[in-house]
Amino acid sequence: MSAKVFIDGEAGTTGLQIRDRLAARDDIELVSVDPARRKDASARAEAFAAADIAILCLPDAAAIEAVSLAGDCRIIDASTAHRIAGGWVYGMPELPGQKDAIAGAARVGNVGCYATGSIALIRPLRDAGLLPEDAAVTLTGVSGYSGGGKALIAEYDAGSAADHFLYATTQAHKHVPEIMRYGGLSRQPAFQPSVGNFAQGMVVQLHLFAETLNTPTDLGALEDVYSAFYADARFVDLVPAPARVEATKLNDTNRMEVSVHGNGEAGIFTVTATLDNLGKGASGTAIQNLNLMIGAAEDAGL
């Protein structure tokens, strides 16, 4: 029996990616609203009622409104609105115990793109006891411009945007709360994201000094931590440190690669996570979560 899925916001960047991935599956029946009525609350409420699971691809305020319309329909919310909210399960399947929690959840807050890479780098060190909860953590990264939504995409299409720029320089990026909560940090990390002149793909970097860690360590020991943490992860691989870390390497996949770089003698390390901000950082993980919720193979459609 097929699962009925309603994508609320299917015309947006993430919604289109999810729809394209689900349309060819014979175990999914898509529930849609007439485009002329896509902002009609009654039409959307009817779609929620007809669906088993809804995936929200909306701005935060609209996602909150959608939940009020959804009734008993199970929800995966791709916005930031519910990622640390009470009663919601965090949609990052790679975290310990999270697959089972997602499978049985009525409400899932899909992990954010920068949060995916950041937590993937921080949490293994926290669970291994290497990184103190109150450590001074520094994160940097670059993403394709599609992460900025329609307005930024239009700037790049028009050729009016810079080839590279920093943003969120006030240390108030919307992914920081979930990074702290699910990375296991009590101290806010310094986080500096940026945008490059490419449509999709991203690299997140965690910068570490040996003296900030609880135990003396080296590159090999750090690799062992990540290898053990992701031993059973379907879509995450520890790879040898490449000479060049390419942000677009994993585009159009749901994969993530982690690599450990640095200089053991200097006691300076950088760990990187490479992923597609529209794939593993958005639509791919939403479908991975959907698969867990309907009892499908975790990699179905991915």
PDB file of N, CA and C in Angstrom, residues 4-97:
ATOM      1  N   LYS A   4       0.540   8.240   1.256  1.00  0.00           N
ATOM      2  CA  LYS A   4       0.095   9.486   0.649  1.00  0.00           C
ATOM      3  C   LYS A   4       0.872  10.647   1.263  1.00  0.00           C
ATOM      4  N   VAL A   5       1.547  11.423   0.406  1.00  0.00           N
ATOM      5  CA  VAL A   5       2.435  12.486   0.868  1.00  0.00           C
ATOM      6  C   VAL A   5       2.025  13.810   0.244  1.00  0.00           C
ATOM      7  N   PHE A   6       1.843  14.811   1.089  1.00  0.00           N
ATOM      8  CA  PHE A   6       1.541  16.179   0.644  1.00  0.00           C
ATOM      9  C   PHE A   6       2.764  17.053   0.879  1.00  0.00           C
ATOM     10  N   ILE A   7       3.256  17.708  -0.165  1.00  0.00           N
ATOM     11  CA  ILE A   7       4.378  18.641  -0.055  1.00  0.00           C
ATOM     12  C   ILE A   7       3.798  20.045  -0.034  1.00  0.00           C
ATOM     13  N   ASP A   8       3.756  20.653   1.131  1.00  0.00           N
ATOM     14  CA  ASP A   8       3.217  22.010   1.254  1.00  0.00           C
ATOM     15  C   ASP A   8       4.359  22.982   0.969  1.00  0.00           C
ATOM     16  N   GLY A   9       4.287  23.631  -0.196  1.00  0.00           N
ATOM     17  CA  GLY A   9       5.380  24.479  -0.656  1.00  0.00           C
ATOM     18  C   GLY A   9       6.186  23.792  -1.742  1.00  0.00           C
ATOM     19  N   GLU A  10       5.515  22.981  -2.539  1.00  0.00           N
ATOM     20  CA  GLU A  10       6.221  22.183  -3.547  1.00  0.00           C
ATOM     21  C   GLU A  10       6.801  23.016  -4.686  1.00  0.00           C
ATOM     22  N   ALA A  11       6.436  24.292  -4.788  1.00  0.00           N
ATOM     23  CA  ALA A  11       6.961  25.133  -5.869  1.00  0.00           C
ATOM     24  C   ALA A  11       8.304  25.764  -5.526  1.00  0.00           C
ATOM     25  N   GLY A  12       8.740  25.651  -4.276  1.00  0.00           N
ATOM     26  CA  GLY A  12      10.016  26.229  -3.876  1.00  0.00           C
ATOM     27  C   GLY A  12      11.187  25.319  -4.212  1.00  0.00           C
ATOM     28  N   THR A  13      12.400  25.788  -3.939  1.00  0.00           N
ATOM     29  CA  THR A  13      13.610  25.045  -4.307  1.00  0.00           C
ATOM     30  C   THR A  13      13.635  23.663  -3.665  1.00  0.00           C
ATOM     31  N   THR A  14      13.430  23.592  -2.357  1.00  0.00           N
ATOM     32  CA  THR A  14      13.454  22.303  -1.671  1.00  0.00           C
ATOM     33  C   THR A  14      12.256  21.453  -2.065  1.00  0.00           C
ATOM     34  N   GLY A  15      11.086  22.069  -2.160  1.00  0.00           N
ATOM     35  CA  GLY A  15       9.886  21.337  -2.529  1.00  0.00           C
ATOM     36  C   GLY A  15       9.985  20.678  -3.889  1.00  0.00           C
ATOM     37  N   LEU A  16      10.539  21.391  -4.851  1.00  0.00           N
ATOM     38  CA  LEU A  16      10.699  20.829  -6.194  1.00  0.00           C
ATOM     39  C   LEU A  16      11.642  19.632  -6.183  1.00  0.00           C
ATOM     40  N   GLN A  17      12.726  19.751  -5.412  1.00  0.00           N
ATOM     41  CA  GLN A  17      13.680  18.640  -5.324  1.00  0.00           C
ATOM     42  C   GLN A  17      13.014  17.409  -4.718  1.00  0.00           C
ATOM     43  N   ILE A  18      12.222  17.618  -3.674  1.00  0.00           N
ATOM     44  CA  ILE A  18      11.553  16.486  -3.035  1.00  0.00           C
ATOM     45  C   ILE A  18      10.531  15.872  -3.979  1.00  0.00           C
ATOM     46  N   ARG A  19       9.751  16.719  -4.630  1.00  0.00           N
ATOM     47  CA  ARG A  19       8.728  16.199  -5.547  1.00  0.00           C
ATOM     48  C   ARG A  19       9.359  15.381  -6.666  1.00  0.00           C
ATOM     49  N   ASP A  20      10.448  15.892  -7.246  1.00  0.00           N
ATOM     50  CA  ASP A  20      11.112  15.172  -8.333  1.00  0.00           C
ATOM     51  C   ASP A  20      11.594  13.796  -7.871  1.00  0.00           C
ATOM     52  N   ARG A  21      12.078  13.721  -6.629  1.00  0.00           N
ATOM     53  CA  ARG A  21      12.598  12.447  -6.119  1.00  0.00           C
ATOM     54  C   ARG A  21      11.475  11.466  -5.785  1.00  0.00           C
ATOM     55  N   LEU A  22      10.307  11.981  -5.397  1.00  0.00           N
ATOM     56  CA  LEU A  22       9.213  11.102  -4.999  1.00  0.00           C
ATOM     57  C   LEU A  22       8.314  10.695  -6.160  1.00  0.00           C
ATOM     58  N   ALA A  23       8.287  11.512  -7.214  1.00  0.00           N
ATOM     59  CA  ALA A  23       7.309  11.300  -8.290  1.00  0.00           C
ATOM     60  C   ALA A  23       7.448   9.940  -8.966  1.00  0.00           C
ATOM     61  N   ALA A  24       8.656   9.423  -9.032  1.00  0.00           N
ATOM     62  CA  ALA A  24       8.877   8.165  -9.752  1.00  0.00           C
ATOM     63  C   ALA A  24       8.664   6.924  -8.882  1.00  0.00           C
ATOM     64  N   ARG A  25       8.388   7.116  -7.598  1.00  0.00           N
ATOM     65  CA  ARG A  25       8.270   5.969  -6.689  1.00  0.00           C
ATOM     66  C   ARG A  25       6.863   5.376  -6.708  1.00  0.00           C
ATOM     67  N   ASP A  26       6.790   4.053  -6.762  1.00  0.00           N
ATOM     68  CA  ASP A  26       5.478   3.412  -6.783  1.00  0.00           C
ATOM     69  C   ASP A  26       4.931   3.155  -5.373  1.00  0.00           C
ATOM     70  N   ASP A  27       5.743   3.472  -4.345  1.00  0.00           N
ATOM     71  CA  ASP A  27       5.249   3.312  -2.976  1.00  0.00           C
ATOM     72  C   ASP A  27       4.787   4.645  -2.383  1.00  0.00           C
ATOM     73  N   ILE A  28       4.776   5.694  -3.213  1.00  0.00           N
ATOM     74  CA  ILE A  28       4.358   7.033  -2.782  1.00  0.00           C
ATOM     75  C   ILE A  28       3.252   7.537  -3.696  1.00  0.00           C
ATOM     76  N   GLU A  29       2.187   8.063  -3.099  1.00  0.00           N
ATOM     77  CA  GLU A  29       1.143   8.756  -3.858  1.00  0.00           C
ATOM     78  C   GLU A  29       1.158  10.217  -3.421  1.00  0.00           C
ATOM     79  N   LEU A  30       1.468  11.104  -4.361  1.00  0.00           N
ATOM     80  CA  LEU A  30       1.554  12.520  -4.035  1.00  0.00           C
ATOM     81  C   LEU A  30       0.163  13.156  -3.998  1.00  0.00           C
ATOM     82  N   VAL A  31      -0.075  13.911  -2.943  1.00  0.00           N
ATOM     83  CA  VAL A  31      -1.311  14.681  -2.796  1.00  0.00           C
ATOM     84  C   VAL A  31      -0.983  16.135  -3.112  1.00  0.00           C
ATOM     85  N   SER A  32      -1.723  16.750  -4.006  1.00  0.00           N
ATOM     86  CA  SER A  32      -1.412  18.118  -4.432  1.00  0.00           C
ATOM     87  C   SER A  32      -2.608  19.042  -4.290  1.00  0.00           C
ATOM     88  N   VAL A  33      -2.292  20.323  -4.229  1.00  0.00           N
ATOM     89  CA  VAL A  33      -3.308  21.380  -4.225  1.00  0.00           C
ATOM     90  C   VAL A  33      -3.239  22.087  -5.570  1.00  0.00           C
ATOM     91  N   ASP A  34      -4.386  22.434  -6.111  1.00  0.00           N
ATOM     92  CA  ASP A  34      -4.414  23.222  -7.344  1.00  0.00           C
ATOM     93  C   ASP A  34      -3.527  24.451  -7.149  1.00  0.00           C
ATOM     94  N   PRO A  35      -2.566  24.699  -8.073  1.00  0.00           N
ATOM     95  CA  PRO A  35      -1.665  25.853  -7.913  1.00  0.00           C
ATOM     96  C   PRO A  35      -2.398  27.167  -7.658  1.00  0.00           C
ATOM     97  N   ALA A  36      -3.587  27.301  -8.223  1.00  0.00           N
ATOM     98  CA  ALA A  36      -4.348  28.538  -8.031  1.00  0.00           C
ATOM     99  C   ALA A  36      -4.857  28.668  -6.589  1.00  0.00           C
ATOM    100  N   ARG A  37      -4.847  27.554  -5.849  1.00  0.00           N
ATOM    101  CA  ARG A  37      -5.361  27.567  -4.476  1.00  0.00           C
ATOM    102  C   ARG A  37      -4.270  27.241  -3.450  1.00  0.00           C
ATOM    103  N   ARG A  38      -2.998  27.360  -3.849  1.00  0.00           N
ATOM    104  CA  ARG A  38      -1.926  26.894  -2.966  1.00  0.00           C
ATOM    105  C   ARG A  38      -1.812  27.724  -1.681  1.00  0.00           C
ATOM    106  N   LYS A  39      -2.381  28.944  -1.667  1.00  0.00           N
ATOM    107  CA  LYS A  39      -2.384  29.756  -0.447  1.00  0.00           C
ATOM    108  C   LYS A  39      -3.743  29.746   0.255  1.00  0.00           C
ATOM    109  N   ASP A  40      -4.641  28.928  -0.250  1.00  0.00           N
ATOM    110  CA  ASP A  40      -5.990  28.809   0.318  1.00  0.00           C
ATOM    111  C   ASP A  40      -5.926  27.833   1.501  1.00  0.00           C
ATOM    112  N   ALA A  41      -6.199  28.335   2.695  1.00  0.00           N
ATOM    113  CA  ALA A  41      -6.074  27.508   3.899  1.00  0.00           C
ATOM    114  C   ALA A  41      -6.993  26.296   3.850  1.00  0.00           C
ATOM    115  N   SER A  42      -8.208  26.456   3.335  1.00  0.00           N
ATOM    116  CA  SER A  42      -9.136  25.330   3.293  1.00  0.00           C
ATOM    117  C   SER A  42      -8.656  24.244   2.340  1.00  0.00           C
ATOM    118  N   ALA A  43      -8.082  24.652   1.206  1.00  0.00           N
ATOM    119  CA  ALA A  43      -7.555  23.676   0.247  1.00  0.00           C
ATOM    120  C   ALA A  43      -6.378  22.915   0.843  1.00  0.00           C
ATOM    121  N   ARG A  44      -5.529  23.638   1.548  1.00  0.00           N
ATOM    122  CA  ARG A  44      -4.375  22.988   2.178  1.00  0.00           C
ATOM    123  C   ARG A  44      -4.830  22.049   3.297  1.00  0.00           C
ATOM    124  N   ALA A  45      -5.833  22.471   4.068  1.00  0.00           N
ATOM    125  CA  ALA A  45      -6.357  21.612   5.132  1.00  0.00           C
ATOM    126  C   ALA A  45      -6.917  20.313   4.550  1.00  0.00           C
ATOM    127  N   GLU A  46      -7.561  20.398   3.402  1.00  0.00           N
ATOM    128  CA  GLU A  46      -8.074  19.200   2.731  1.00  0.00           C
ATOM    129  C   GLU A  46      -6.934  18.277   2.317  1.00  0.00           C
ATOM    130  N   ALA A  47      -5.839  18.869   1.836  1.00  0.00           N
ATOM    131  CA  ALA A  47      -4.692  18.066   1.420  1.00  0.00           C
ATOM    132  C   ALA A  47      -4.049  17.375   2.623  1.00  0.00           C
ATOM    133  N   PHE A  48      -3.928  18.099   3.741  1.00  0.00           N
ATOM    134  CA  PHE A  48      -3.397  17.475   4.951  1.00  0.00           C
ATOM    135  C   PHE A  48      -4.270  16.297   5.372  1.00  0.00           C
ATOM    136  N   ALA A  49      -5.580  16.484   5.310  1.00  0.00           N
ATOM    137  CA  ALA A  49      -6.511  15.433   5.724  1.00  0.00           C
ATOM    138  C   ALA A  49      -6.412  14.200   4.834  1.00  0.00           C
ATOM    139  N   ALA A  50      -6.058  14.412   3.572  1.00  0.00           N
ATOM    140  CA  ALA A  50      -5.960  13.304   2.622  1.00  0.00           C
ATOM    141  C   ALA A  50      -4.620  12.583   2.676  1.00  0.00           C
ATOM    142  N   ALA A  51      -3.633  13.177   3.336  1.00  0.00           N
ATOM    143  CA  ALA A  51      -2.276  12.644   3.342  1.00  0.00           C
ATOM    144  C   ALA A  51      -1.970  11.878   4.626  1.00  0.00           C
ATOM    145  N   ASP A  52      -1.015  10.960   4.505  1.00  0.00           N
ATOM    146  CA  ASP A  52      -0.487  10.280   5.685  1.00  0.00           C
ATOM    147  C   ASP A  52       0.631  11.103   6.321  1.00  0.00           C
ATOM    148  N   ILE A  53       1.433  11.704   5.470  1.00  0.00           N
ATOM    149  CA  ILE A  53       2.561  12.512   5.918  1.00  0.00           C
ATOM    150  C   ILE A  53       2.646  13.755   5.037  1.00  0.00           C
ATOM    151  N   ALA A  54       2.926  14.898   5.649  1.00  0.00           N
ATOM    152  CA  ALA A  54       3.148  16.139   4.904  1.00  0.00           C
ATOM    153  C   ALA A  54       4.583  16.600   5.130  1.00  0.00           C
ATOM    154  N   ILE A  55       5.189  17.132   4.073  1.00  0.00           N
ATOM    155  CA  ILE A  55       6.521  17.722   4.164  1.00  0.00           C
ATOM    156  C   ILE A  55       6.363  19.213   3.930  1.00  0.00           C
ATOM    157  N   LEU A  56       6.740  20.019   4.920  1.00  0.00           N
ATOM    158  CA  LEU A  56       6.585  21.462   4.835  1.00  0.00           C
ATOM    159  C   LEU A  56       7.859  22.081   4.267  1.00  0.00           C
ATOM    160  N   CYS A  57       7.730  22.765   3.143  1.00  0.00           N
ATOM    161  CA  CYS A  57       8.858  23.454   2.506  1.00  0.00           C
ATOM    162  C   CYS A  57       8.494  24.937   2.428  1.00  0.00           C
ATOM    163  N   LEU A  58       8.437  25.554   3.588  1.00  0.00           N
ATOM    164  CA  LEU A  58       7.866  26.886   3.744  1.00  0.00           C
ATOM    165  C   LEU A  58       8.753  27.749   4.626  1.00  0.00           C
ATOM    166  N   PRO A  59       8.588  29.081   4.564  1.00  0.00           N
ATOM    167  CA  PRO A  59       9.222  29.944   5.566  1.00  0.00           C
ATOM    168  C   PRO A  59       8.691  29.615   6.953  1.00  0.00           C
ATOM    169  N   ASP A  60       9.417  30.032   7.978  1.00  0.00           N
ATOM    170  CA  ASP A  60       9.077  29.644   9.345  1.00  0.00           C
ATOM    171  C   ASP A  60       7.637  29.993   9.738  1.00  0.00           C
ATOM    172  N   ALA A  61       7.220  31.223   9.487  1.00  0.00           N
ATOM    173  CA  ALA A  61       5.877  31.640   9.896  1.00  0.00           C
ATOM    174  C   ALA A  61       4.806  30.814   9.193  1.00  0.00           C
ATOM    175  N   ALA A  62       5.015  30.553   7.918  1.00  0.00           N
ATOM    176  CA  ALA A  62       4.048  29.753   7.161  1.00  0.00           C
ATOM    177  C   ALA A  62       4.038  28.306   7.640  1.00  0.00           C
ATOM    178  N   ALA A  63       5.202  27.799   8.059  1.00  0.00           N
ATOM    179  CA  ALA A  63       5.268  26.430   8.577  1.00  0.00           C
ATOM    180  C   ALA A  63       4.483  26.311   9.881  1.00  0.00           C
ATOM    181  N   ILE A  64       4.573  27.306  10.730  1.00  0.00           N
ATOM    182  CA  ILE A  64       3.815  27.304  11.989  1.00  0.00           C
ATOM    183  C   ILE A  64       2.319  27.309  11.692  1.00  0.00           C
ATOM    184  N   GLU A  65       1.910  28.125  10.721  1.00  0.00           N
ATOM    185  CA  GLU A  65       0.500  28.151  10.324  1.00  0.00           C
ATOM    186  C   GLU A  65       0.074  26.795   9.769  1.00  0.00           C
ATOM    187  N   ALA A  66       0.944  26.170   8.978  1.00  0.00           N
ATOM    188  CA  ALA A  66       0.606  24.887   8.366  1.00  0.00           C
ATOM    189  C   ALA A  66       0.337  23.820   9.420  1.00  0.00           C
ATOM    190  N   VAL A  67       1.117  23.831  10.486  1.00  0.00           N
ATOM    191  CA  VAL A  67       0.920  22.843  11.551  1.00  0.00           C
ATOM    192  C   VAL A  67      -0.478  22.983  12.154  1.00  0.00           C
ATOM    193  N   SER A  68      -0.964  24.206  12.249  1.00  0.00           N
ATOM    194  CA  SER A  68      -2.301  24.424  12.798  1.00  0.00           C
ATOM    195  C   SER A  68      -3.395  23.895  11.879  1.00  0.00           C
ATOM    196  N   LEU A  69      -3.059  23.698  10.599  1.00  0.00           N
ATOM    197  CA  LEU A  69      -4.024  23.179   9.630  1.00  0.00           C
ATOM    198  C   LEU A  69      -3.938  21.665   9.484  1.00  0.00           C
ATOM    199  N   ALA A  70      -2.863  21.071   9.994  1.00  0.00           N
ATOM    200  CA  ALA A  70      -2.520  19.704   9.633  1.00  0.00           C
ATOM    201  C   ALA A  70      -3.321  18.632  10.346  1.00  0.00           C
ATOM    202  N   GLY A  71      -3.920  18.958  11.474  1.00  0.00           N
ATOM    203  CA  GLY A  71      -4.669  17.950  12.205  1.00  0.00           C
ATOM    204  C   GLY A  71      -3.783  16.801  12.643  1.00  0.00           C
ATOM    205  N   ASP A  72      -4.202  15.561  12.341  1.00  0.00           N
ATOM    206  CA  ASP A  72      -3.455  14.369  12.755  1.00  0.00           C
ATOM    207  C   ASP A  72      -2.415  13.937  11.726  1.00  0.00           C
ATOM    208  N   CYS A  73      -2.290  14.659  10.660  1.00  0.00           N
ATOM    209  CA  CYS A  73      -1.313  14.294   9.627  1.00  0.00           C
ATOM    210  C   CYS A  73       0.099  14.376  10.206  1.00  0.00           C
ATOM    211  N   ARG A  74       0.908  13.364   9.977  1.00  0.00           N
ATOM    212  CA  ARG A  74       2.298  13.395  10.426  1.00  0.00           C
ATOM    213  C   ARG A  74       3.075  14.410   9.581  1.00  0.00           C
ATOM    214  N   ILE A  75       4.069  15.038  10.171  1.00  0.00           N
ATOM    215  CA  ILE A  75       4.731  16.165   9.507  1.00  0.00           C
ATOM    216  C   ILE A  75       6.243  16.030   9.570  1.00  0.00           C
ATOM    217  N   ILE A  76       6.867  16.375   8.445  1.00  0.00           N
ATOM    218  CA  ILE A  76       8.304  16.656   8.381  1.00  0.00           C
ATOM    219  C   ILE A  76       8.419  18.127   8.003  1.00  0.00           C
ATOM    220  N   ASP A  77       8.991  18.926   8.880  1.00  0.00           N
ATOM    221  CA  ASP A  77       9.094  20.364   8.635  1.00  0.00           C
ATOM    222  C   ASP A  77      10.528  20.707   8.231  1.00  0.00           C
ATOM    223  N   ALA A  78      10.698  21.184   6.998  1.00  0.00           N
ATOM    224  CA  ALA A  78      12.030  21.540   6.506  1.00  0.00           C
ATOM    225  C   ALA A  78      12.442  22.960   6.884  1.00  0.00           C
ATOM    226  N   SER A  79      11.569  23.709   7.553  1.00  0.00           N
ATOM    227  CA  SER A  79      11.918  25.066   7.979  1.00  0.00           C
ATOM    228  C   SER A  79      12.690  25.014   9.296  1.00  0.00           C
ATOM    229  N   THR A  80      13.075  26.190   9.794  1.00  0.00           N
ATOM    230  CA  THR A  80      13.779  26.291  11.070  1.00  0.00           C
ATOM    231  C   THR A  80      12.815  26.291  12.255  1.00  0.00           C
ATOM    232  N   ALA A  81      11.531  26.405  12.001  1.00  0.00           N
ATOM    233  CA  ALA A  81      10.558  26.745  13.045  1.00  0.00           C
ATOM    234  C   ALA A  81      10.488  25.765  14.210  1.00  0.00           C
ATOM    235  N   HIS A  82      10.683  24.464  13.958  1.00  0.00           N
ATOM    236  CA  HIS A  82      10.400  23.486  15.005  1.00  0.00           C
ATOM    237  C   HIS A  82      11.598  22.593  15.356  1.00  0.00           C
ATOM    238  N   ARG A  83      12.791  22.965  14.967  1.00  0.00           N
ATOM    239  CA  ARG A  83      13.930  22.061  15.152  1.00  0.00           C
ATOM    240  C   ARG A  83      14.309  21.855  16.609  1.00  0.00           C
ATOM    241  N   ILE A  84      14.070  22.838  17.443  1.00  0.00           N
ATOM    242  CA  ILE A  84      14.355  22.646  18.865  1.00  0.00           C
ATOM    243  C   ILE A  84      13.083  22.790  19.696  1.00  0.00           C
ATOM    244  N   ALA A  85      11.933  22.660  19.060  1.00  0.00           N
ATOM    245  CA  ALA A  85      10.651  22.830  19.753  1.00  0.00           C
ATOM    246  C   ALA A  85      10.268  21.565  20.510  1.00  0.00           C
ATOM    247  N   GLY A  86       9.613  21.728  21.640  1.00  0.00           N
ATOM    248  CA  GLY A  86       9.111  20.604  22.409  1.00  0.00           C
ATOM    249  C   GLY A  86       8.094  19.803  21.620  1.00  0.00           C
ATOM    250  N   GLY A  87       8.151  18.482  21.737  1.00  0.00           N
ATOM    251  CA  GLY A  87       7.214  17.626  21.028  1.00  0.00           C
ATOM    252  C   GLY A  87       7.635  17.273  19.619  1.00  0.00           C
ATOM    253  N   TRP A  88       8.751  17.828  19.165  1.00  0.00           N
ATOM    254  CA  TRP A  88       9.257  17.539  17.823  1.00  0.00           C
ATOM    255  C   TRP A  88      10.530  16.705  17.928  1.00  0.00           C
ATOM    256  N   VAL A  89      10.662  15.735  17.025  1.00  0.00           N
ATOM    257  CA  VAL A  89      11.863  14.895  16.946  1.00  0.00           C
ATOM    258  C   VAL A  89      12.814  15.505  15.920  1.00  0.00           C
ATOM    259  N   TYR A  90      14.082  15.584  16.282  1.00  0.00           N
ATOM    260  CA  TYR A  90      15.060  16.195  15.380  1.00  0.00           C
ATOM    261  C   TYR A  90      15.385  15.232  14.243  1.00  0.00           C
ATOM    262  N   GLY A  91      15.266  15.728  13.023  1.00  0.00           N
ATOM    263  CA  GLY A  91      15.401  14.887  11.841  1.00  0.00           C
ATOM    264  C   GLY A  91      16.812  14.755  11.315  1.00  0.00           C
ATOM    265  N   MET A  92      17.734  14.239  12.138  1.00  0.00           N
ATOM    266  CA  MET A  92      19.092  13.919  11.686  1.00  0.00           C
ATOM    267  C   MET A  92      19.343  12.454  12.011  1.00  0.00           C
ATOM    268  N   PRO A  93      19.108  11.563  11.063  1.00  0.00           N
ATOM    269  CA  PRO A  93      19.133  10.119  11.349  1.00  0.00           C
ATOM    270  C   PRO A  93      20.479   9.587  11.813  1.00  0.00           C
ATOM    271  N   GLU A  94      21.561  10.300  11.567  1.00  0.00           N
ATOM    272  CA  GLU A  94      22.887   9.804  11.932  1.00  0.00           C
ATOM    273  C   GLU A  94      23.194   9.907  13.425  1.00  0.00           C
ATOM    274  N   LEU A  95      22.387  10.619  14.178  1.00  0.00           N
ATOM    275  CA  LEU A  95      22.628  10.743  15.610  1.00  0.00           C
ATOM    276  C   LEU A  95      22.189   9.471  16.341  1.00  0.00           C
ATOM    277  N   PRO A  96      22.843   9.140  17.447  1.00  0.00           N
ATOM    278  CA  PRO A  96      22.513   7.904  18.159  1.00  0.00           C
ATOM    279  C   PRO A  96      21.040   7.828  18.560  1.00  0.00           C
ATOM    280  N   GLY A  97      20.402   6.704  18.219  1.00  0.00           N
ATOM    281  CA  GLY A  97      19.009   6.470  18.572  1.00  0.00           C
ATOM    282  C   GLY A  97      17.999   7.241  17.761  1.00  0.00           C
TER     283      GLY A  97
END
